[in-house]
PDB file of C-alpha atoms and ligand atoms in Angstrom:
ATOM      1  CA  UNK A  20       0.126  -0.074  -0.032  1.00 94.00           C
ATOM      2  CA  UNK A  21       1.630   3.139  -1.220  1.00 96.00           C
ATOM      3  CA  UNK A  22       0.992   6.528   0.602  1.00 97.00           C
ATOM      4  CA  UNK A  23       1.228   9.974  -0.700  1.00 98.00           C
ATOM      5  CA  UNK A  24       0.328  13.277   0.854  1.00 98.00           C
ATOM      6  CA  UNK A  25      -0.683  16.495  -0.696  1.00 98.00           C
ATOM      7  CA  UNK A  26       1.191  18.859   1.785  1.00 98.00           C
ATOM      8  CA  UNK A  27       2.241  22.433   2.028  1.00 96.00           C
ATOM      9  CA  UNK A  28       2.691  24.692   5.011  1.00 94.00           C
ATOM     10  CA  UNK A  29       1.108  27.411   2.835  1.00 93.00           C
ATOM     11  CA  UNK A  30      -2.771  27.727   2.470  1.00 94.00           C
ATOM     12  CA  UNK A  31      -4.820  27.940  -0.758  1.00 94.00           C
ATOM     13  CA  UNK A  32      -2.204  26.447  -3.020  1.00 95.00           C
ATOM     14  CA  UNK A  33      -4.281  23.724  -4.564  1.00 97.00           C
ATOM     15  CA  UNK A  34      -3.641  20.816  -2.151  1.00 98.00           C
ATOM     16  CA  UNK A  35      -7.368  19.688  -2.100  1.00 98.00           C
ATOM     17  CA  UNK A  36      -8.018  20.208  -5.803  1.00 98.00           C
ATOM     18  CA  UNK A  37      -4.924  18.058  -6.493  1.00 98.00           C
ATOM     19  CA  UNK A  38      -5.644  15.338  -3.954  1.00 98.00           C
ATOM     20  CA  UNK A  39      -9.218  14.843  -5.446  1.00 98.00           C
ATOM     21  CA  UNK A  40      -8.041  14.944  -8.981  1.00 98.00           C
ATOM     22  CA  UNK A  41      -4.954  12.756  -8.584  1.00 98.00           C
ATOM     23  CA  UNK A  42      -6.963  10.262  -6.483  1.00 98.00           C
ATOM     24  CA  UNK A  43      -9.681  10.156  -9.240  1.00 98.00           C
ATOM     25  CA  UNK A  44      -7.025   9.652 -11.955  1.00 98.00           C
ATOM     26  CA  UNK A  45      -5.345   6.967 -10.091  1.00 98.00           C
ATOM     27  CA  UNK A  46      -8.713   5.185  -9.723  1.00 98.00           C
ATOM     28  CA  UNK A  47      -9.520   5.654 -13.273  1.00 97.00           C
ATOM     29  CA  UNK A  48      -6.329   3.733 -14.048  1.00 96.00           C
ATOM     30  CA  UNK A  49      -7.553   0.808 -12.025  1.00 96.00           C
ATOM     31  CA  UNK A  50      -5.865   1.335  -8.642  1.00 97.00           C
ATOM     32  CA  UNK A  51      -7.877   0.856  -5.490  1.00 98.00           C
ATOM     33  CA  UNK A  52      -7.608   4.289  -4.010  1.00 98.00           C
ATOM     34  CA  UNK A  53      -8.501   5.619  -0.483  1.00 98.00           C
ATOM     35  CA  UNK A  54      -8.548   9.415  -0.193  1.00 98.00           C
ATOM     36  CA  UNK A  55      -8.099  10.512   3.475  1.00 98.00           C
ATOM     37  CA  UNK A  56      -9.273  14.043   4.245  1.00 97.00           C
ATOM     38  CA  UNK A  57      -7.204  15.219   7.171  1.00 97.00           C
ATOM     39  CA  UNK A  58      -8.470  18.798   7.125  1.00 96.00           C
ATOM     40  CA  UNK A  59     -11.220  19.888   9.471  1.00 95.00           C
ATOM     41  CA  UNK A  60     -12.362  22.251   6.680  1.00 95.00           C
ATOM     42  CA  UNK A  61     -13.390  19.005   4.979  1.00 96.00           C
ATOM     43  CA  UNK A  62     -13.169  20.439   1.477  1.00 97.00           C
ATOM     44  CA  UNK A  63     -12.296  17.112  -0.071  1.00 98.00           C
ATOM     45  CA  UNK A  64     -15.277  15.575   1.752  1.00 98.00           C
ATOM     46  CA  UNK A  65     -17.336  18.270   0.357  1.00 98.00           C
ATOM     47  CA  UNK A  66     -16.104  17.709  -3.283  1.00 98.00           C
ATOM     48  CA  UNK A  67     -16.909  14.069  -3.078  1.00 98.00           C
ATOM     49  CA  UNK A  68     -20.497  14.661  -1.902  1.00 97.00           C
ATOM     50  CA  UNK A  69     -19.881  12.885   1.447  1.00 97.00           C
ATOM     51  CA  UNK A  70     -21.324  14.168   4.731  1.00 96.00           C
ATOM     52  CA  UNK A  71     -18.404  15.501   7.038  1.00 96.00           C
ATOM     53  CA  UNK A  72     -18.782  12.812   9.550  1.00 95.00           C
ATOM     54  CA  UNK A  73     -16.376  10.437  11.158  1.00 94.00           C
ATOM     55  CA  UNK A  74     -18.695   7.559  12.338  1.00 93.00           C
ATOM     56  CA  UNK A  75     -17.829   6.413  15.803  1.00 92.00           C
ATOM     57  CA  UNK A  76     -15.687   9.442  16.497  1.00 93.00           C
ATOM     58  CA  UNK A  77     -12.218  10.612  15.725  1.00 94.00           C
ATOM     59  CA  UNK A  78     -10.807   9.392  18.960  1.00 93.00           C
ATOM     60  CA  UNK A  79     -11.592   5.649  18.113  1.00 93.00           C
ATOM     61  CA  UNK A  80     -10.183   6.238  14.640  1.00 93.00           C
ATOM     62  CA  UNK A  81      -6.848   7.497  16.113  1.00 92.00           C
ATOM     63  CA  UNK A  82      -6.676   4.750  18.672  1.00 89.00           C
ATOM     64  CA  UNK A  83      -6.999   2.136  15.911  1.00 87.00           C
ATOM     65  CA  UNK A  84     -10.436   0.991  17.077  1.00 89.00           C
ATOM     66  CA  UNK A  85     -12.535   2.430  14.245  1.00 89.00           C
ATOM     67  CA  UNK A  86     -15.066   0.216  12.400  1.00 92.00           C
ATOM     68  CA  UNK A  87     -13.566   0.970   8.929  1.00 93.00           C
ATOM     69  CA  UNK A  88     -16.556  -0.420   7.145  1.00 92.00           C
ATOM     70  CA  UNK A  89     -18.609   2.288   8.585  1.00 93.00           C
ATOM     71  CA  UNK A  90     -16.089   5.220   8.636  1.00 95.00           C
ATOM     72  CA  UNK A  91     -14.781   4.780   5.139  1.00 97.00           C
ATOM     73  CA  UNK A  92     -17.376   5.772   2.407  1.00 97.00           C
ATOM     74  CA  UNK A  93     -17.592   4.795  -1.174  1.00 97.00           C
ATOM     75  CA  UNK A  94     -17.725   7.743  -3.514  1.00 98.00           C
ATOM     76  CA  UNK A  95     -19.408   8.187  -6.937  1.00 97.00           C
ATOM     77  CA  UNK A  96     -16.094   7.601  -8.509  1.00 97.00           C
ATOM     78  CA  UNK A  97     -15.223   3.909  -9.139  1.00 97.00           C
ATOM     79  CA  UNK A  98     -12.468   2.490  -7.205  1.00 98.00           C
ATOM     80  CA  UNK A  99     -12.320   5.590  -4.959  1.00 98.00           C
ATOM     81  CA  UNK A 100     -13.167   5.512  -1.341  1.00 98.00           C
ATOM     82  CA  UNK A 101     -13.070   8.368   1.182  1.00 98.00           C
ATOM     83  CA  UNK A 102     -12.113   8.531   4.854  1.00 97.00           C
ATOM     84  CA  UNK A 103     -13.924  11.815   5.538  1.00 97.00           C
ATOM     85  CA  UNK A 104     -13.095  14.885   7.772  1.00 95.00           C
ATOM     86  CA  UNK A 105     -15.437  16.636  10.062  1.00 90.00           C
ATOM     87  CA  UNK A 106     -14.910  19.481  12.390  1.00 88.00           C
ATOM     88  CA  UNK A 107     -13.832  17.055  15.153  1.00 86.00           C
ATOM     89  CA  UNK A 108     -10.729  16.323  12.867  1.00 85.00           C
ATOM     90  CA  UNK A 109      -9.073  19.206  14.557  1.00 89.00           C
ATOM     91  CA  UNK A 110      -8.784  17.100  17.661  1.00 91.00           C
ATOM     92  CA  UNK A 111      -6.442  14.613  15.763  1.00 91.00           C
ATOM     93  CA  UNK A 112      -3.424  16.551  16.605  1.00 91.00           C
ATOM     94  CA  UNK A 113      -3.942  16.208  20.484  1.00 91.00           C
ATOM     95  CA  UNK A 114      -5.015  12.622  20.032  1.00 91.00           C
ATOM     96  CA  UNK A 115      -2.146  11.654  17.858  1.00 90.00           C
ATOM     97  CA  UNK A 116       0.254  13.253  20.376  1.00 88.00           C
ATOM     98  CA  UNK A 117      -1.033  11.050  22.956  1.00 88.00           C
ATOM     99  CA  UNK A 118      -0.277   7.926  21.091  1.00 84.00           C
ATOM    100  CA  UNK A 119       2.895   5.988  21.564  1.00 77.00           C
ATOM    101  CA  UNK A 120       3.485   5.301  17.953  1.00 76.00           C
ATOM    102  CA  UNK A 121       1.592   8.070  16.236  1.00 66.00           C
ATOM    103  CA  UNK A 122       1.832   6.914  12.510  1.00 85.00           C
ATOM    104  CA  UNK A 123      -1.175   7.334  10.223  1.00 93.00           C
ATOM    105  CA  UNK A 124       0.047   4.055   8.380  1.00 92.00           C
ATOM    106  CA  UNK A 125      -0.434   2.268  11.734  1.00 92.00           C
ATOM    107  CA  UNK A 126      -4.107   3.476  11.987  1.00 93.00           C
ATOM    108  CA  UNK A 127      -4.774   2.095   8.415  1.00 95.00           C
ATOM    109  CA  UNK A 128      -3.410  -1.382   9.156  1.00 93.00           C
ATOM    110  CA  UNK A 129      -6.740  -3.225   9.093  1.00 94.00           C
ATOM    111  CA  UNK A 130      -7.475  -2.027   5.538  1.00 95.00           C
ATOM    112  CA  UNK A 131      -3.965  -2.275   4.123  1.00 95.00           C
ATOM    113  CA  UNK A 132      -4.820  -5.056   1.823  1.00 96.00           C
ATOM    114  CA  UNK A 133      -7.946  -3.128   0.544  1.00 97.00           C
ATOM    115  CA  UNK A 134      -6.128  -0.427  -1.136  1.00 98.00           C
ATOM    116  CA  UNK A 135      -3.124   0.021  -3.596  1.00 98.00           C
ATOM    117  CA  UNK A 136      -2.879   3.723  -2.818  1.00 98.00           C
ATOM    118  CA  UNK A 137      -3.740   6.205  -0.052  1.00 98.00           C
ATOM    119  CA  UNK A 138      -3.717   9.760  -0.681  1.00 98.00           C
ATOM    120  CA  UNK A 139      -3.795  12.268   2.216  1.00 98.00           C
ATOM    121  CA  UNK A 140      -5.242  15.749   1.948  1.00 98.00           C
ATOM    122  CA  UNK A 141      -3.473  17.754   4.675  1.00 97.00           C
ATOM    123  CA  UNK A 142      -4.338  21.084   6.376  1.00 96.00           C
ATOM    124  CA  UNK A 143      -1.774  23.842   5.897  1.00 95.00           C
ATOM    125  CA  UNK A 144      -0.128  23.517   9.170  1.00 92.00           C
ATOM    126  CA  UNK A 145       3.192  22.087  10.680  1.00 92.00           C
ATOM    127  CA  UNK A 146       1.940  20.080  13.671  1.00 91.00           C
ATOM    128  CA  UNK A 147       1.914  16.635  15.338  1.00 91.00           C
ATOM    129  CA  UNK A 148      -0.440  15.641  12.561  1.00 93.00           C
ATOM    130  CA  UNK A 149       2.133  16.670   9.942  1.00 94.00           C
ATOM    131  CA  UNK A 150       4.836  14.815  11.601  1.00 93.00           C
ATOM    132  CA  UNK A 151       2.915  11.598  11.554  1.00 94.00           C
ATOM    133  CA  UNK A 152       2.149  12.389   7.977  1.00 96.00           C
ATOM    134  CA  UNK A 153       5.840  12.651   7.145  1.00 96.00           C
ATOM    135  CA  UNK A 154       6.564   9.364   8.998  1.00 93.00           C
ATOM    136  CA  UNK A 155       3.926   7.485   7.063  1.00 94.00           C
ATOM    137  CA  UNK A 156       4.151   8.418   3.377  1.00 96.00           C
ATOM    138  CA  UNK A 157       6.372   7.467   0.505  1.00 96.00           C
ATOM    139  CA  UNK A 158       6.511  11.131  -0.617  1.00 97.00           C
ATOM    140  CA  UNK A 159       5.125  14.487  -0.080  1.00 98.00           C
ATOM    141  CA  UNK A 160       3.467  16.097  -3.186  1.00 98.00           C
ATOM    142  CA  UNK A 161       3.904  19.678  -2.571  1.00 97.00           C
ATOM    143  CA  UNK A 162       2.059  22.128  -4.813  1.00 96.00           C
ATOM    144  CA  UNK A 163       3.955  25.401  -5.681  1.00 93.00           C
ATOM    145  CA  UNK A 164       2.292  28.509  -6.811  1.00 91.00           C
ATOM    146  CA  UNK A 165       5.096  30.191  -8.752  1.00 85.00           C
ATOM    147  CA  UNK A 166       5.537  32.972  -6.273  1.00 84.00           C
ATOM    148  CA  UNK A 167       8.442  33.975  -3.878  1.00 81.00           C
ATOM    149  CA  UNK A 168       6.393  33.202  -0.775  1.00 85.00           C
ATOM    150  CA  UNK A 169       5.389  29.760  -2.023  1.00 85.00           C
ATOM    151  CA  UNK A 170       9.051  28.889  -2.635  1.00 87.00           C
ATOM    152  CA  UNK A 171       9.924  30.230   0.777  1.00 89.00           C
ATOM    153  CA  UNK A 172       7.563  27.772   2.517  1.00 91.00           C
ATOM    154  CA  UNK A 173       9.115  25.019   0.426  1.00 92.00           C
ATOM    155  CA  UNK A 174      12.693  25.949   1.934  1.00 92.00           C
ATOM    156  CA  UNK A 175      11.010  26.155   5.401  1.00 94.00           C
ATOM    157  CA  UNK A 176       9.754  22.453   4.919  1.00 95.00           C
ATOM    158  CA  UNK A 177      13.084  21.414   3.740  1.00 94.00           C
ATOM    159  CA  UNK A 178      14.848  22.994   6.809  1.00 94.00           C
ATOM    160  CA  UNK A 179      12.360  21.442   9.193  1.00 95.00           C
ATOM    161  CA  UNK A 180      12.820  17.893   7.656  1.00 96.00           C
ATOM    162  CA  UNK A 181      16.607  18.330   7.757  1.00 95.00           C
ATOM    163  CA  UNK A 182      16.748  19.672  11.237  1.00 96.00           C
ATOM    164  CA  UNK A 183      14.664  16.877  12.488  1.00 94.00           C
ATOM    165  CA  UNK A 184      16.339  14.186  10.490  1.00 95.00           C
ATOM    166  CA  UNK A 185      13.189  13.091   8.691  1.00 94.00           C
ATOM    167  CA  UNK A 186      13.881  11.123   5.616  1.00 93.00           C
ATOM    168  CA  UNK A 187      10.689  12.067   3.781  1.00 93.00           C
ATOM    169  CA  UNK A 188      10.947  12.594   0.122  1.00 95.00           C
ATOM    170  CA  UNK A 189       9.699  15.918  -1.174  1.00 96.00           C
ATOM    171  CA  UNK A 190       8.158  16.044  -4.843  1.00 97.00           C
ATOM    172  CA  UNK A 191       7.135  19.616  -5.612  1.00 95.00           C
ATOM    173  CA  UNK A 192       5.094  20.542  -8.640  1.00 95.00           C
ATOM    174  CA  UNK A 193       3.789  23.688  -9.977  1.00 93.00           C
ATOM    175  CA  UNK A 194       0.127  24.525  -9.932  1.00 92.00           C
ATOM    176  CA  UNK A 195      -2.035  27.457 -10.557  1.00 88.00           C
ATOM    177  CA  UNK A 196       0.507  28.739 -13.168  1.00 82.00           C
ATOM    178  CA  UNK A 197      -0.112  31.398 -15.606  1.00 82.00           C
ATOM    179  CA  UNK A 198       2.527  31.102 -18.441  1.00 76.00           C
ATOM    180  CA  UNK A 199       1.708  34.640 -19.646  1.00 78.00           C
ATOM    181  CA  UNK A 200       3.226  36.031 -16.416  1.00 81.00           C
ATOM    182  CA  UNK A 201       6.822  36.634 -16.485  1.00 81.00           C
ATOM    183  CA  UNK A 202       7.628  35.937 -12.930  1.00 79.00           C
ATOM    184  CA  UNK A 203       5.640  32.650 -13.300  1.00 79.00           C
ATOM    185  CA  UNK A 204       7.747  31.588 -16.240  1.00 80.00           C
ATOM    186  CA  UNK A 205      10.926  32.579 -14.406  1.00 81.00           C
ATOM    187  CA  UNK A 206      10.036  30.772 -11.274  1.00 79.00           C
ATOM    188  CA  UNK A 207       8.970  27.685 -13.129  1.00 79.00           C
ATOM    189  CA  UNK A 208      12.363  27.529 -14.948  1.00 79.00           C
ATOM    190  CA  UNK A 209      14.278  27.948 -11.786  1.00 78.00           C
ATOM    191  CA  UNK A 210      12.748  25.016  -9.849  1.00 78.00           C
ATOM    192  CA  UNK A 211      14.641  21.999 -11.509  1.00 73.00           C
ATOM    193  CA  UNK A 212      17.987  23.121 -10.291  1.00 77.00           C
ATOM    194  CA  UNK A 213      16.919  23.742  -6.641  1.00 81.00           C
ATOM    195  CA  UNK A 214      14.555  20.743  -6.528  1.00 86.00           C
ATOM    196  CA  UNK A 215      15.846  17.731  -8.578  1.00 85.00           C
ATOM    197  CA  UNK A 216      12.959  15.676  -7.369  1.00 92.00           C
ATOM    198  CA  UNK A 217      10.432  18.272  -8.827  1.00 93.00           C
ATOM    199  CA  UNK A 218       7.762  16.695 -10.936  1.00 95.00           C
ATOM    200  CA  UNK A 219       7.860  18.253 -14.396  1.00 92.00           C
ATOM    201  CA  UNK A 220       4.128  18.404 -15.152  1.00 94.00           C
ATOM    202  CA  UNK A 221       2.628  21.958 -14.434  1.00 93.00           C
ATOM    203  CA  UNK A 222      -0.986  22.467 -13.604  1.00 96.00           C
ATOM    204  CA  UNK A 223      -2.301  25.572 -15.277  1.00 94.00           C
ATOM    205  CA  UNK A 224      -4.731  28.132 -13.555  1.00 94.00           C
ATOM    206  CA  UNK A 225      -7.937  27.182 -15.079  1.00 96.00           C
ATOM    207  CA  UNK A 226     -11.659  28.050 -14.072  1.00 96.00           C
ATOM    208  CA  UNK A 227     -12.779  24.465 -14.552  1.00 98.00           C
ATOM    209  CA  UNK A 228     -10.681  23.709 -11.300  1.00 98.00           C
ATOM    210  CA  UNK A 229     -12.810  26.283  -9.476  1.00 97.00           C
ATOM    211  CA  UNK A 230     -16.062  24.659 -10.809  1.00 98.00           C
ATOM    212  CA  UNK A 231     -15.238  21.487  -9.047  1.00 98.00           C
ATOM    213  CA  UNK A 232     -16.970  23.226  -5.985  1.00 96.00           C
ATOM    214  CA  UNK A 233     -20.150  23.651  -8.008  1.00 97.00           C
ATOM    215  CA  UNK A 234     -20.017  20.241  -9.579  1.00 98.00           C
ATOM    216  CA  UNK A 235     -18.876  18.536  -6.513  1.00 98.00           C
ATOM    217  CA  UNK A 236     -16.771  16.084  -8.556  1.00 98.00           C
ATOM    218  CA  UNK A 237     -13.192  15.493  -9.830  1.00 98.00           C
ATOM    219  CA  UNK A 238     -12.531  17.117 -13.329  1.00 98.00           C
ATOM    220  CA  UNK A 239     -12.451  13.576 -14.839  1.00 97.00           C
ATOM    221  CA  UNK A 240     -16.293  13.501 -14.061  1.00 97.00           C
ATOM    222  CA  UNK A 241     -17.340  16.724 -15.856  1.00 97.00           C
ATOM    223  CA  UNK A 242     -14.480  18.165 -17.873  1.00 98.00           C
ATOM    224  CA  UNK A 243     -12.542  15.106 -19.118  1.00 96.00           C
ATOM    225  CA  UNK A 244     -11.238  16.931 -22.100  1.00 97.00           C
ATOM    226  CA  UNK A 245     -10.209  20.084 -20.561  1.00 98.00           C
ATOM    227  CA  UNK A 246      -6.486  20.993 -20.428  1.00 97.00           C
ATOM    228  CA  UNK A 247      -6.615  21.061 -16.600  1.00 98.00           C
ATOM    229  CA  UNK A 248      -7.818  17.494 -16.513  1.00 98.00           C
ATOM    230  CA  UNK A 249      -5.191  16.452 -19.020  1.00 98.00           C
ATOM    231  CA  UNK A 250      -2.587  18.069 -16.919  1.00 98.00           C
ATOM    232  CA  UNK A 251      -3.725  16.033 -13.755  1.00 98.00           C
ATOM    233  CA  UNK A 252      -3.678  12.912 -15.861  1.00 98.00           C
ATOM    234  CA  UNK A 253      -0.094  13.590 -16.952  1.00 98.00           C
ATOM    235  CA  UNK A 254       0.961  14.449 -13.321  1.00 98.00           C
ATOM    236  CA  UNK A 255      -0.567  11.226 -12.239  1.00 98.00           C
ATOM    237  CA  UNK A 256       1.312   9.177 -14.968  1.00 98.00           C
ATOM    238  CA  UNK A 257       4.508  10.844 -13.757  1.00 97.00           C
ATOM    239  CA  UNK A 258       3.923   9.931 -10.039  1.00 98.00           C
ATOM    240  CA  UNK A 259       2.969   6.318 -11.040  1.00 97.00           C
ATOM    241  CA  UNK A 260       6.083   5.860 -12.828  1.00 97.00           C
ATOM    242  CA  UNK A 261       8.203   7.065  -9.899  1.00 96.00           C
ATOM    243  CA  UNK A 262       6.189   4.755  -7.519  1.00 95.00           C
ATOM    244  CA  UNK A 263       7.178   1.656  -9.689  1.00 90.00           C
TER     245      UNK A 263
HETATM  246  N1  LIG B 302      -5.343  24.946 -11.071  1.00 68.67           N
HETATM  247  C1  LIG B 302      -6.246  25.727 -10.513  1.00 68.67           C
HETATM  248  N2  LIG B 302      -6.811  26.690 -11.331  1.00 68.67           N
HETATM  249  C2  LIG B 302      -7.703  27.589 -10.830  1.00 68.67           C
HETATM  250  N3  LIG B 302      -8.185  27.547  -9.456  1.00 68.67           N
HETATM  251  C3  LIG B 302      -7.599  26.730  -8.760  1.00 68.67           C
HETATM  252  C4  LIG B 302      -6.778  25.687  -9.077  1.00 68.67           C
HETATM  253  N4  LIG B 302      -6.384  24.817  -8.109  1.00 68.67           N
HETATM  254  C5  LIG B 302      -7.011  25.342  -7.030  1.00 68.67           C
HETATM  255  N5  LIG B 302      -7.806  26.415  -7.437  1.00 68.67           N
HETATM  256  C6  LIG B 302      -8.618  27.164  -6.553  1.00 68.67           C
HETATM  257  O1  LIG B 302      -7.951  27.792  -5.611  1.00 68.67           O
HETATM  258  C7  LIG B 302      -8.582  27.804  -4.304  1.00 68.67           C
HETATM  259  C8  LIG B 302      -7.644  27.008  -3.278  1.00 68.67           C
HETATM  260  O2  LIG B 302      -7.505  25.576  -3.765  1.00 68.67           O
HETATM  261  P1  LIG B 302      -7.412  24.336  -2.737  1.00 68.67           P
HETATM  262  O3  LIG B 302      -8.673  24.399  -1.974  1.00 68.67           O
HETATM  263  O4  LIG B 302      -7.304  23.102  -3.678  1.00 68.67           O
HETATM  264  O5  LIG B 302      -6.117  24.737  -2.085  1.00 68.67           O
HETATM  265  P2  LIG B 302      -5.536  24.148  -0.635  1.00 68.67           P
HETATM  266  O6  LIG B 302      -4.038  24.228  -0.639  1.00 68.67           O
HETATM  267  O7  LIG B 302      -6.217  22.843  -0.375  1.00 68.67           O
HETATM  268  O8  LIG B 302      -6.098  25.179   0.426  1.00 68.67           O
HETATM  269  P3  LIG B 302      -6.258  24.994   2.044  1.00 68.67           P
HETATM  270  O9  LIG B 302      -4.696  25.205   2.444  1.00 68.67           O
HETATM  271  O10 LIG B 302      -7.303  25.992   2.545  1.00 68.67           O
HETATM  272  O11 LIG B 302      -6.494  23.512   2.298  1.00 68.67           O
HETATM  273  C9  LIG B 302     -10.011  27.044  -4.484  1.00 68.67           C
HETATM  274  O12 LIG B 302     -10.768  27.997  -4.725  1.00 68.67           O
HETATM  275  C10 LIG B 302      -9.662  26.323  -5.765  1.00 68.67           C
HETATM  276  O13 LIG B 302     -10.957  26.202  -6.507  1.00 68.67           O
HETATM  277 MG1  LIG B 303      -7.225  22.065   1.282  1.00 68.67          MG
END
């Protein structure tokens, strides 16, 4: 069971849009995918038309006592299941801190044979929850909006991982890109040198992505032929190749 997280310290950079679209692409390619919404905002849960509720409560989940057949929900996308978020998800930090071994991978042990891939949609924080994300995943997928501040948070992440000796791979990719803007073009061109593990597919800034909130579905379900959907398909291919 491979695990990936959409993660960034920065908010509003396209983590959730990317988590939903990449998970749907992986599912369309025949993988059995579990998308875990870790953000109390529950945007991923909303996009997939599931009620923001963790049946049995978040404490049971963190303690490894959840009834997964009730907590995990099937979505309208074939091969894609969701572990929803709720407002109570904000208690996860505290609950994880109280655990001896606080890995998210441990929590999912009972369902590890049911899924090929788990994708985590993370809140924009650096907390106990993030540390347990770092300890669990094969790689962090970090969306980079081509601006100075976005790159700065990427450096902060690298510093944090180095300082705490966390051997977690960081795979940045550019999103919300507007090639007509000079600064965007320059930032995108600079990235490969500083970040050799950068994914080369760029996700354009596109209004269909914003429409996901109205359609409440991944791009593959309502805008299959759009350039943005094509970009997410290409990004997933690139990730799948690296995971082999
Ligand atoms: N490629 C894109 N083109 C246009 N709009 C986008 C794109 N990606 C994301 N957005 C929009 O930008 C906003 C933020 O995106 P999203 O919610 O995915 O970011 P996030 O990093 O998950 O935010 P948060 O840190 O709050 O969880 C949303 O309104 C979304 O519709
Ligand atoms: Mg989000």
